[in-house]
Tab-separated table of C-alpha atoms in Angstrom:
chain	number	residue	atom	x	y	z
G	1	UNK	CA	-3.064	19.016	71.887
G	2	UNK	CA	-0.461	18.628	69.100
G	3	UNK	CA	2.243	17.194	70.427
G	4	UNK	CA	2.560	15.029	72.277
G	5	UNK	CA	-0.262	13.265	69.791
G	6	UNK	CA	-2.403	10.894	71.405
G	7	UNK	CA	-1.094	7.173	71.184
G	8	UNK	CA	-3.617	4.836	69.116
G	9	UNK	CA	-2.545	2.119	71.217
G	10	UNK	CA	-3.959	3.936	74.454
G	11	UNK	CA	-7.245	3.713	72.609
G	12	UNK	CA	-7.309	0.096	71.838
G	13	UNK	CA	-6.375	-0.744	75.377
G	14	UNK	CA	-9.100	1.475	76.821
G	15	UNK	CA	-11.257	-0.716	74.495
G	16	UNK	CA	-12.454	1.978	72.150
G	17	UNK	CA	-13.729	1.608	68.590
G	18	UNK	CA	-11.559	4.495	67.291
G	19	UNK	CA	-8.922	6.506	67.702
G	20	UNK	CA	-9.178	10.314	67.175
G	21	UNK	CA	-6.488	12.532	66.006
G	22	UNK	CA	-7.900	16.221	66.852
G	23	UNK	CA	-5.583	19.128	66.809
G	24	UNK	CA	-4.600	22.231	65.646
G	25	UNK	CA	-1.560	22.047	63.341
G	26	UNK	CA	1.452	23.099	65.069
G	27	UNK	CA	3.129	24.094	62.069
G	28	UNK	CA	2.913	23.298	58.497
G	29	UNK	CA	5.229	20.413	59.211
G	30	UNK	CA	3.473	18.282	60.994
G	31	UNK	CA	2.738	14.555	60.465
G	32	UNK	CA	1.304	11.998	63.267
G	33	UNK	CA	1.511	8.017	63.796
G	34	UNK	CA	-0.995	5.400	64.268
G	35	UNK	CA	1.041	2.232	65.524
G	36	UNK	CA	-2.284	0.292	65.457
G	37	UNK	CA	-3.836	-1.110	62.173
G	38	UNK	CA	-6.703	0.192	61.653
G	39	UNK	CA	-10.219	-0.843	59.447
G	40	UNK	CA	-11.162	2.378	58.042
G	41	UNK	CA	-9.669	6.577	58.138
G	42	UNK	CA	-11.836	9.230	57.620
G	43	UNK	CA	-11.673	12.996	57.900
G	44	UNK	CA	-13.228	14.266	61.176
G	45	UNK	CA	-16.097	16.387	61.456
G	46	UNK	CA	-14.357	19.323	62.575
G	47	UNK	CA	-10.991	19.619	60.362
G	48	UNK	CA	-10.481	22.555	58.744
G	49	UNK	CA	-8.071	20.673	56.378
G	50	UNK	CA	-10.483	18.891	54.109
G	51	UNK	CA	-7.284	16.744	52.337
G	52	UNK	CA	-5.336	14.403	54.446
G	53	UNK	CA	-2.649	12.431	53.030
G	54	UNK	CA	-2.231	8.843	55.105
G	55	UNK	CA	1.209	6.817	54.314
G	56	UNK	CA	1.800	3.065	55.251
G	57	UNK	CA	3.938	-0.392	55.349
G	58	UNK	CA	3.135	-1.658	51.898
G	59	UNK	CA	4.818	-4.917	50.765
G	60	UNK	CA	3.764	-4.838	47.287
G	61	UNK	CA	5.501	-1.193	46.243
G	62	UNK	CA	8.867	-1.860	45.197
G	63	UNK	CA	11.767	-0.246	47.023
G	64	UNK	CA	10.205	2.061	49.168
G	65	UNK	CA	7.529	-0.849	50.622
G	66	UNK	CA	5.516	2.898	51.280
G	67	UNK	CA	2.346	3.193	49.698
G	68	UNK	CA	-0.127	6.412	50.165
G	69	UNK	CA	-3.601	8.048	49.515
G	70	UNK	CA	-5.397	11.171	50.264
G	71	UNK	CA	-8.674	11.193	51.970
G	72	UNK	CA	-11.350	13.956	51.910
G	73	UNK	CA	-14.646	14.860	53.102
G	74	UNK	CA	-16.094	13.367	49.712
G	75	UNK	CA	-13.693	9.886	50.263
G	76	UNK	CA	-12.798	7.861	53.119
G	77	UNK	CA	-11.168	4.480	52.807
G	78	UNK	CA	-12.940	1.224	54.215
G	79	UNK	CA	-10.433	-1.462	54.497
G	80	UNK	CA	-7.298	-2.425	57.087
G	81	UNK	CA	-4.449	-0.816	57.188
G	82	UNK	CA	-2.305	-2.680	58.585
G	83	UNK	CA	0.566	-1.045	60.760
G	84	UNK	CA	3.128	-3.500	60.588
G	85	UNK	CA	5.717	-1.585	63.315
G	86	UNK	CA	7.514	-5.010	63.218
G	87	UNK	CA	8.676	-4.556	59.872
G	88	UNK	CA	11.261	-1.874	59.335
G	89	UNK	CA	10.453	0.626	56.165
G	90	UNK	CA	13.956	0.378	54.092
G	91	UNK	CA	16.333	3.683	53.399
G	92	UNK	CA	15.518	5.134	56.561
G	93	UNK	CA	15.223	4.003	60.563
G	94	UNK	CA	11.900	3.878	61.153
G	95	UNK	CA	9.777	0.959	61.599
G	96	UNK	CA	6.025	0.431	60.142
G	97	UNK	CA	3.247	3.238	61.380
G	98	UNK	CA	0.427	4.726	59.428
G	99	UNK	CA	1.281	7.827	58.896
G	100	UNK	CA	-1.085	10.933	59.020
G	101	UNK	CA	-0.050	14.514	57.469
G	102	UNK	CA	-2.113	17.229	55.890
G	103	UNK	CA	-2.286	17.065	52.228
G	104	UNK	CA	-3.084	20.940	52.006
G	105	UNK	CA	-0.468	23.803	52.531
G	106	UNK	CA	-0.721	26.011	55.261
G	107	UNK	CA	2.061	29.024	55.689
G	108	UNK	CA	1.956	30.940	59.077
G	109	UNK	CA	4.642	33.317	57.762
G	110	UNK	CA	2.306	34.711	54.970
G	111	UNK	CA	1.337	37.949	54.755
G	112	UNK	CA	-1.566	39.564	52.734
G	113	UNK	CA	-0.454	42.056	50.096
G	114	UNK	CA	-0.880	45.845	51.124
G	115	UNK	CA	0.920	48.604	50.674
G	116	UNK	CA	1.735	49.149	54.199
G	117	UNK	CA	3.115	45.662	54.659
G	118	UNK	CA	5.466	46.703	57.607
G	119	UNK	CA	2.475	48.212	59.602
G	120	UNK	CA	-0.625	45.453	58.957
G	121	UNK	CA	-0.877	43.144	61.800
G	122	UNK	CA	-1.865	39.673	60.887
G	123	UNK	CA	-3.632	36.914	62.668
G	124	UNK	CA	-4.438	33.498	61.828
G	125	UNK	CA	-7.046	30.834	62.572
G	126	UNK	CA	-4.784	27.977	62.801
G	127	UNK	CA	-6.349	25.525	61.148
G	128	UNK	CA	-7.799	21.925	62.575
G	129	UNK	CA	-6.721	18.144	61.947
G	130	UNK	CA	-9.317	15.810	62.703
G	131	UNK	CA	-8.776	12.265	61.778
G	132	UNK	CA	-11.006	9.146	62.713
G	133	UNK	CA	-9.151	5.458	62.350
G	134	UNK	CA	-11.195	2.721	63.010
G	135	UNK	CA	-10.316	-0.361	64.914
G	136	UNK	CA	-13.684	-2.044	63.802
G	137	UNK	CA	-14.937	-2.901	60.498
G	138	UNK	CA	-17.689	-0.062	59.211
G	139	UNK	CA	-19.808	-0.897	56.043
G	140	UNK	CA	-19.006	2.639	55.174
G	141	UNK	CA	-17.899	6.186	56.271
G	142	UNK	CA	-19.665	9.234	55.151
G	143	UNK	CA	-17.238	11.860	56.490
G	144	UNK	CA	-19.724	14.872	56.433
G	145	UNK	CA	-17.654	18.096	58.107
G	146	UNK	CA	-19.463	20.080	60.498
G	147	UNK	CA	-20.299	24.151	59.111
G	148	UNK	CA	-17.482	26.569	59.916
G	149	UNK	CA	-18.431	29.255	62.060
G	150	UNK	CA	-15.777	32.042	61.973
G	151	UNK	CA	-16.745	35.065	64.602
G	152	UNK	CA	-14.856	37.957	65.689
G	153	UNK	CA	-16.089	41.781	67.003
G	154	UNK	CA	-12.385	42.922	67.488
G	155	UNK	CA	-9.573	43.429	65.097
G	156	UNK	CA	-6.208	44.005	66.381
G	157	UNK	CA	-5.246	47.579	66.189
G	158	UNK	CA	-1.955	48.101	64.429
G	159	UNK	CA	0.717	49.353	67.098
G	160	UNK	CA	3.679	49.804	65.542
G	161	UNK	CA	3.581	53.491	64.395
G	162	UNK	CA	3.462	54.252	60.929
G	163	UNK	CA	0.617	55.806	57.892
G	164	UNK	CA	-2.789	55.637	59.248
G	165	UNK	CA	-3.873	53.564	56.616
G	166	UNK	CA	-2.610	49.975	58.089
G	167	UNK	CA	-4.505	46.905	57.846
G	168	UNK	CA	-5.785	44.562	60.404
G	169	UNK	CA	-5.735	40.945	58.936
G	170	UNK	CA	-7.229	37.729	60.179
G	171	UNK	CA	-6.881	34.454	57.849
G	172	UNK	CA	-9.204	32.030	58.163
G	173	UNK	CA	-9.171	28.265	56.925
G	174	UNK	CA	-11.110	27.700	54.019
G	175	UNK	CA	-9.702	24.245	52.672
G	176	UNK	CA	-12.577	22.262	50.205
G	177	UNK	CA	-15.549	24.257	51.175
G	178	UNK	CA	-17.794	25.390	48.672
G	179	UNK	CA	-19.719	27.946	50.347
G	180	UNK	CA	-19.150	31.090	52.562
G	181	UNK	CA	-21.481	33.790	53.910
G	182	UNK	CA	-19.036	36.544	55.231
G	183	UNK	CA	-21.264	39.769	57.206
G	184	UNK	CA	-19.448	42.390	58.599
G	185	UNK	CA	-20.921	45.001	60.683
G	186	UNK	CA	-19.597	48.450	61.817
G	187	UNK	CA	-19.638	49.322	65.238
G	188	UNK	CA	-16.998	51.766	65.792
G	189	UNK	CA	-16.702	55.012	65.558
G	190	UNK	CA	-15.272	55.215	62.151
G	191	UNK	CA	-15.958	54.662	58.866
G	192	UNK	CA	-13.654	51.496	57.982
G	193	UNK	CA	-12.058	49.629	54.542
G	194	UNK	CA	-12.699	46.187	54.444
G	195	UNK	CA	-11.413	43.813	51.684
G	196	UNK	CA	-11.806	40.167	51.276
G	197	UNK	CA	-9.043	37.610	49.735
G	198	UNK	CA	-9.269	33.856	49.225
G	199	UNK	CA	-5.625	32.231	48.478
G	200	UNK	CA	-3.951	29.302	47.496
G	201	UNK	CA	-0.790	29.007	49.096
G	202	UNK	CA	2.201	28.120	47.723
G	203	UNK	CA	5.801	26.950	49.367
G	204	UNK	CA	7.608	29.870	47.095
G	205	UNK	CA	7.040	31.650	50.433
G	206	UNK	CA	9.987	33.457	49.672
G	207	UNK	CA	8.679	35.348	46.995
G	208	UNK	CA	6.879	38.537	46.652
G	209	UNK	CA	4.003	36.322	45.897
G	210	UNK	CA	3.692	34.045	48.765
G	211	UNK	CA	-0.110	32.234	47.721
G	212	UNK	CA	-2.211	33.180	44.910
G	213	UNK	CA	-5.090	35.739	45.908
G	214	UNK	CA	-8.377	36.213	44.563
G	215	UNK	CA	-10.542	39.352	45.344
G	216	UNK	CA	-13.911	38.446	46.215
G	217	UNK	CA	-14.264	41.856	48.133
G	218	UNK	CA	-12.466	44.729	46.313
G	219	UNK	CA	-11.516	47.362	49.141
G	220	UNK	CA	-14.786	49.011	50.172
G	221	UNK	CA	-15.786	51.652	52.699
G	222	UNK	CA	-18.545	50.827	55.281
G	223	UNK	CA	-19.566	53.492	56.859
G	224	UNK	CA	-20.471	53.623	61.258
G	225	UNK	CA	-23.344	51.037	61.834
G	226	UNK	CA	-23.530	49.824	58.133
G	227	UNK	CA	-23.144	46.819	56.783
G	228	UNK	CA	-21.531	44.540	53.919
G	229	UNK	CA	-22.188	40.717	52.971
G	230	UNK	CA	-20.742	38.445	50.374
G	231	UNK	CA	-21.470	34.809	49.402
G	232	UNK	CA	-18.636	32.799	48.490
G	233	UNK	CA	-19.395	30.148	46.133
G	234	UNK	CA	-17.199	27.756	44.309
G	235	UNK	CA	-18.887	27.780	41.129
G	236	UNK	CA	-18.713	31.552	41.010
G	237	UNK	CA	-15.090	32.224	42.767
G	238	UNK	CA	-13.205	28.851	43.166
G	239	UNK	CA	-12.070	27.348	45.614
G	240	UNK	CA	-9.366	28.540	48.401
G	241	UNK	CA	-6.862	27.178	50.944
G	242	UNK	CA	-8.257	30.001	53.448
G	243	UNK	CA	-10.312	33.573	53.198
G	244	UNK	CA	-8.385	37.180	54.262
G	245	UNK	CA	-10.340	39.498	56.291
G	246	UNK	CA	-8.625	42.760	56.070
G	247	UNK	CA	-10.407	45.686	57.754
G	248	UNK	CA	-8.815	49.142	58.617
G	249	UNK	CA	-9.837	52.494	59.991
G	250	UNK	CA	-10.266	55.309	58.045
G	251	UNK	CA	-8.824	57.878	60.438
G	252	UNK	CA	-6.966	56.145	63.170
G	253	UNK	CA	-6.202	52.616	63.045
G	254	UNK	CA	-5.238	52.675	66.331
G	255	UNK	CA	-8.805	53.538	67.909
G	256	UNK	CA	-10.849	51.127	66.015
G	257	UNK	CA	-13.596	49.599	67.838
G	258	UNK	CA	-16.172	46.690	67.406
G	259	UNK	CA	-16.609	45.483	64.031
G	260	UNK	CA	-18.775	42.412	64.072
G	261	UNK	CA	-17.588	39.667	61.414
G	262	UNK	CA	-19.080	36.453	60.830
G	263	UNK	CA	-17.669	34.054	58.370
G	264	UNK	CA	-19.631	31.106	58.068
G	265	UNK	CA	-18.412	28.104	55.635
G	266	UNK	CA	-19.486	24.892	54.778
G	267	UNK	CA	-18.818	21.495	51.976
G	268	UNK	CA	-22.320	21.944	50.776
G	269	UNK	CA	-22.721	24.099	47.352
G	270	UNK	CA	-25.370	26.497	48.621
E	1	UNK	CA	24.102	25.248	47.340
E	2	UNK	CA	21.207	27.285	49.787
E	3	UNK	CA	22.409	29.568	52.222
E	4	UNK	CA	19.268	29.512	53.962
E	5	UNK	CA	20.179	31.326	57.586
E	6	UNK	CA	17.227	29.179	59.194
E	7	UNK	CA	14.882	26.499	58.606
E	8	UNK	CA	11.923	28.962	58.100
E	9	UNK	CA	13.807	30.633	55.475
E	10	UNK	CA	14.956	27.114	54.318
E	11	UNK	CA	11.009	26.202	53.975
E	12	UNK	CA	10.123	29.526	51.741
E	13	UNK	CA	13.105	28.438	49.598
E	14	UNK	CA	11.756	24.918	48.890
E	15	UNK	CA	10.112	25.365	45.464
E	16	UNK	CA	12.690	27.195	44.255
E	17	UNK	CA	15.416	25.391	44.748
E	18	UNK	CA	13.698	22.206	44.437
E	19	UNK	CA	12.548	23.503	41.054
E	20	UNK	CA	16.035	24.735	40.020
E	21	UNK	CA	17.419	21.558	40.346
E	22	UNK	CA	14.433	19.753	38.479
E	23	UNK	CA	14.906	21.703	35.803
E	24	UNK	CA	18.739	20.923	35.503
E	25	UNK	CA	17.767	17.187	35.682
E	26	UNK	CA	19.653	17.064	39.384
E	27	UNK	CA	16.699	16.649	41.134
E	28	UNK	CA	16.993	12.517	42.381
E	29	UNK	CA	20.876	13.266	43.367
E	30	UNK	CA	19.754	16.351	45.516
E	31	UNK	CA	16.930	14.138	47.096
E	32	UNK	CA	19.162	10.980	47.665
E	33	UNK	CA	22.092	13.249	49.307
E	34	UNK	CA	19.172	15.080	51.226
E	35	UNK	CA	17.710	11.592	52.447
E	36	UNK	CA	21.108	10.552	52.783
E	37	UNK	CA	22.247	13.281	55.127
E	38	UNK	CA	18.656	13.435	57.038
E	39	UNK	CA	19.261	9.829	58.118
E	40	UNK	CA	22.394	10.215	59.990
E	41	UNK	CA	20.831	12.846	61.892
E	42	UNK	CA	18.034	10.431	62.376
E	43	UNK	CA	19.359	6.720	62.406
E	44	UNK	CA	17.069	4.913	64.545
E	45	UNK	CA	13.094	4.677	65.070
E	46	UNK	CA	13.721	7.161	68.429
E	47	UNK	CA	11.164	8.707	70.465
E	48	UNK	CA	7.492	9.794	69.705
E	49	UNK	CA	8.847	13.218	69.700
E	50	UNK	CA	11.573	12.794	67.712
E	51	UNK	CA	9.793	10.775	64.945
E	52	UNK	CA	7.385	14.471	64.916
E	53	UNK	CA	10.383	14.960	62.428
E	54	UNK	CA	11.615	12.059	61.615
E	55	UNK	CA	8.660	10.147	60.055
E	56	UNK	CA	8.630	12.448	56.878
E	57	UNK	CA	11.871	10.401	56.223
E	58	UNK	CA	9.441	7.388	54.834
E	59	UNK	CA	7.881	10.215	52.893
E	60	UNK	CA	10.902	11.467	51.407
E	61	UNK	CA	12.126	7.971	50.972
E	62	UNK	CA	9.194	7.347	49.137
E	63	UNK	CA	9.537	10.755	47.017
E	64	UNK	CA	13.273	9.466	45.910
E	65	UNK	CA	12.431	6.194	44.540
E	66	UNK	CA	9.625	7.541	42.393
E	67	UNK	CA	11.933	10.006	40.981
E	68	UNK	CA	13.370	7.987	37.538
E	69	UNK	CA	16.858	8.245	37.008
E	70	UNK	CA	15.960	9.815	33.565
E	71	UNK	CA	15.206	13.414	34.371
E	72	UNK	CA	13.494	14.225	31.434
E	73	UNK	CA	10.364	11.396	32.852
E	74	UNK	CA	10.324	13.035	36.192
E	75	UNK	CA	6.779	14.159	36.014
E	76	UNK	CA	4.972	17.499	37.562
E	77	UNK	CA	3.495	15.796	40.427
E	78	UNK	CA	6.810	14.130	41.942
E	79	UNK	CA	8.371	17.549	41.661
E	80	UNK	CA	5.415	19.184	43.667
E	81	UNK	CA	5.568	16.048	45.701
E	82	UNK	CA	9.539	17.317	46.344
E	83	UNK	CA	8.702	20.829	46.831
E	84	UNK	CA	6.248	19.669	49.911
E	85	UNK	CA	8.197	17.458	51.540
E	86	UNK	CA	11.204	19.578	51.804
E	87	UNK	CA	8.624	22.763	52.757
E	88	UNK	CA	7.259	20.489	55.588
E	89	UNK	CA	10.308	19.106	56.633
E	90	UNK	CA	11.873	22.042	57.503
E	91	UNK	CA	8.999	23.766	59.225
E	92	UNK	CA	8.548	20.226	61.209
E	93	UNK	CA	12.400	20.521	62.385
E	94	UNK	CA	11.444	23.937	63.257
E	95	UNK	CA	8.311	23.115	65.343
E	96	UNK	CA	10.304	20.427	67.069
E	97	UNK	CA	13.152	22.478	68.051
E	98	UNK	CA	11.491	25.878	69.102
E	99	UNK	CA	8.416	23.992	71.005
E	100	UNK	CA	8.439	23.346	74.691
E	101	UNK	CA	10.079	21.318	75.995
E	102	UNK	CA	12.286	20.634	72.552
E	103	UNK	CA	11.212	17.421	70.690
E	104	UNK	CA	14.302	17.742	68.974
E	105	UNK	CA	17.931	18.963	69.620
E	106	UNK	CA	19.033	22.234	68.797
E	107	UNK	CA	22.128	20.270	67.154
E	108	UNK	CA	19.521	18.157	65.171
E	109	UNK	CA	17.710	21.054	64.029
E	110	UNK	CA	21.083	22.642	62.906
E	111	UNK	CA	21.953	19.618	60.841
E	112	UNK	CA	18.969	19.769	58.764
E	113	UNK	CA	19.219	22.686	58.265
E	114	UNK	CA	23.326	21.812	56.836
E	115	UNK	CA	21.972	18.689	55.272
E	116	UNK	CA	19.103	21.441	53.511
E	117	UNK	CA	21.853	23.899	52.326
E	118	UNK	CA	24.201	21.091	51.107
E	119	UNK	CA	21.781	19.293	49.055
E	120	UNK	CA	19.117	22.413	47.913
């Protein structure tokens, strides 16, 4: 979906109770409207961004008349927003909308620290906005997310010719959960590395350091048709903005087979 | 001044630069020329495409009037407030201008990334 984002509006005049915002982010940038007032915002039960920063027409704060709040899986707001699109906001163009943007940083042009940087191919679960505004007064909103389920049996192979040793990354949103079960399983026909990362990110992108990594799976061989598991828990490691799967193949990267991976995640301390 | 080349490069730059001029208590005259600058590229409520970009201009307004006029009070949470914005902004302009069709102009996109260089 993205963009074009669905129109709140179109909701209320199809007479519905709420209007969903549901999308993948199309870049770290993005930010949505509501030009209906709405009762009560929660996170939806499939974002993968658990923080969601919502921005609105507010009389009351001086100069800027904007006021905002983040809400998260453990806090949704009950009470009306209203949108006020009659009512222009000062110091800029615009007129009144609530305004919906991820609280959490995500950075597509990261890449995981290796030393065969040029040569690692890296893929990313782009992660999920899910919003729920409310055109009808709730009592209360208990915004539980659903359980990640993260599955994958193929890496892609590194093409670009270079030491044999390159990595095959996948980063996959981790925002607010407090539990992960990662599995991975060696099919192929090699013995592979795997290593697993959670970060932070940070908008110093620039930097040698583009998000602060944690090793919660120190490189480790697994040989053909073993197997590795770790449980991520936030009392133990933290807490992360996603999880790095890295897996390569110990003899030729470019002939690596299946290698079933399961990262499963959830908001409940297991 | 930034002589970022794009606005991705513009967007990894953001806590630096943002930062740098924090630290030599020029932060609220880089965000008001910033704002300043953004808004002629932006003058009017537009399209829902354009305001894909254009709505973080409430945010940033917002940002710039909680920034005090004495540097020294400017606290750790509107600077990281500042770094974001300016991050998101830039990737948004990006987003808008490379997706299809083009939510923005390409001459839009170019002038924030001028209005980024000449304020950051």
């Amino acid at each position: 979906m993205t963009y074009p984002q669905p129109a709140a509006s179109e909701f209320v005049k199809n007479g519905g109770e709420f209007w969903r915002l549901n999308t993948l982010l199309a870049s770290p940038g993005d930010i949505y409207e509501s030009d209906e007032s709405l009762l009560a915002l929660a996170v939806g039960p499939d974002s993968d961004l658990s923080r969601v920063s919502i921005s609105y027409y507010d009389k009351s704060v001086p100069a800027s008349l904007t006021n905002s709040m983040i809400i998260s899986p453990d806090r949704s707001f009950v009470g009306q927003i209203a949108a006020r699109p009659d009512q222009p906001y000062p110091l800029t163009g615009l007129h009144g909308r609530v305004l919906v943007s991820p609280a959490e940083l995500y950075d597509p042009a990261y890449r995981p620290p290796s030393g065969t940087l040029a040569f690692d191919v890296v893929n990313f679960v782009t992660p999920r906005l899910d919003v729920i505004g409310y055109f009808q007064n709730v009592p209360s909103v208990i915004p539980q997310r659903s359980d990640g389920d993260f599955y994958t049996e193929l890496y892609q192979r590194p093409t670009v010719a270079g030491p044999t040793l390159a990595w095959s990354f996948v980063v996959v949103p981790y925002y607010g959960r407090k539990y992960g079960d990662f599995a991975i399983l060696n099919n192929s026909a090699q013995s592979v590395d795997v290593q697993l990362l959670g970060i932070d990110y940070t908008t110093n992108s620039s930097a040698l350091v583009q998000a602060i990594p944690t090793t919660l799976l120190a490189t480790a061989a697994v040989a053909v048709a073993a197997q590795r598991d770790y449980q991520i828990r936030a009392s133990v490691d933290g807490m992360f903005d996603a999880i790095v799967i890295g897996v390569r193949g110990s003899v030729n990267p470019q002939t690596l087979g299946p290698i079933y991976t399961t990262l499963r995640t959830s908001d409940d301390a297991l | 001044m930034a002589t970022a080349a794009n606005l991705p490069q513009a967007a990894s730059q953001a806590f630096g630069l943002v930062s740098t001029k924090w630290s030599a208590s020029t932060l609220k005259a880089a965000m008001t020329t910033f704002k300043t600058a953004l808004r002629a590229i932006f003058p009017t409520d537009g399209t829902p495409a354009i305001r894909s970009v254009s709505n973080w201009l409430v945010i940033g307004a917002a940002i710039d009037t909680d920034i005090p006029v004495d540097p020294t009070r400017c606290s750790y949470i509107t600077l990281n407030q500042a770094c974001r914005y300016v991050f998101q902004i830039c990737w948004a302009a990006e987003n808008a201008r490379t997706s299809t069709p083009q939510r923005i102009t390409t001459a839009q996109a170019t002038a924030v990334l001028a209005a980024f260089n000449a304020a950051w």
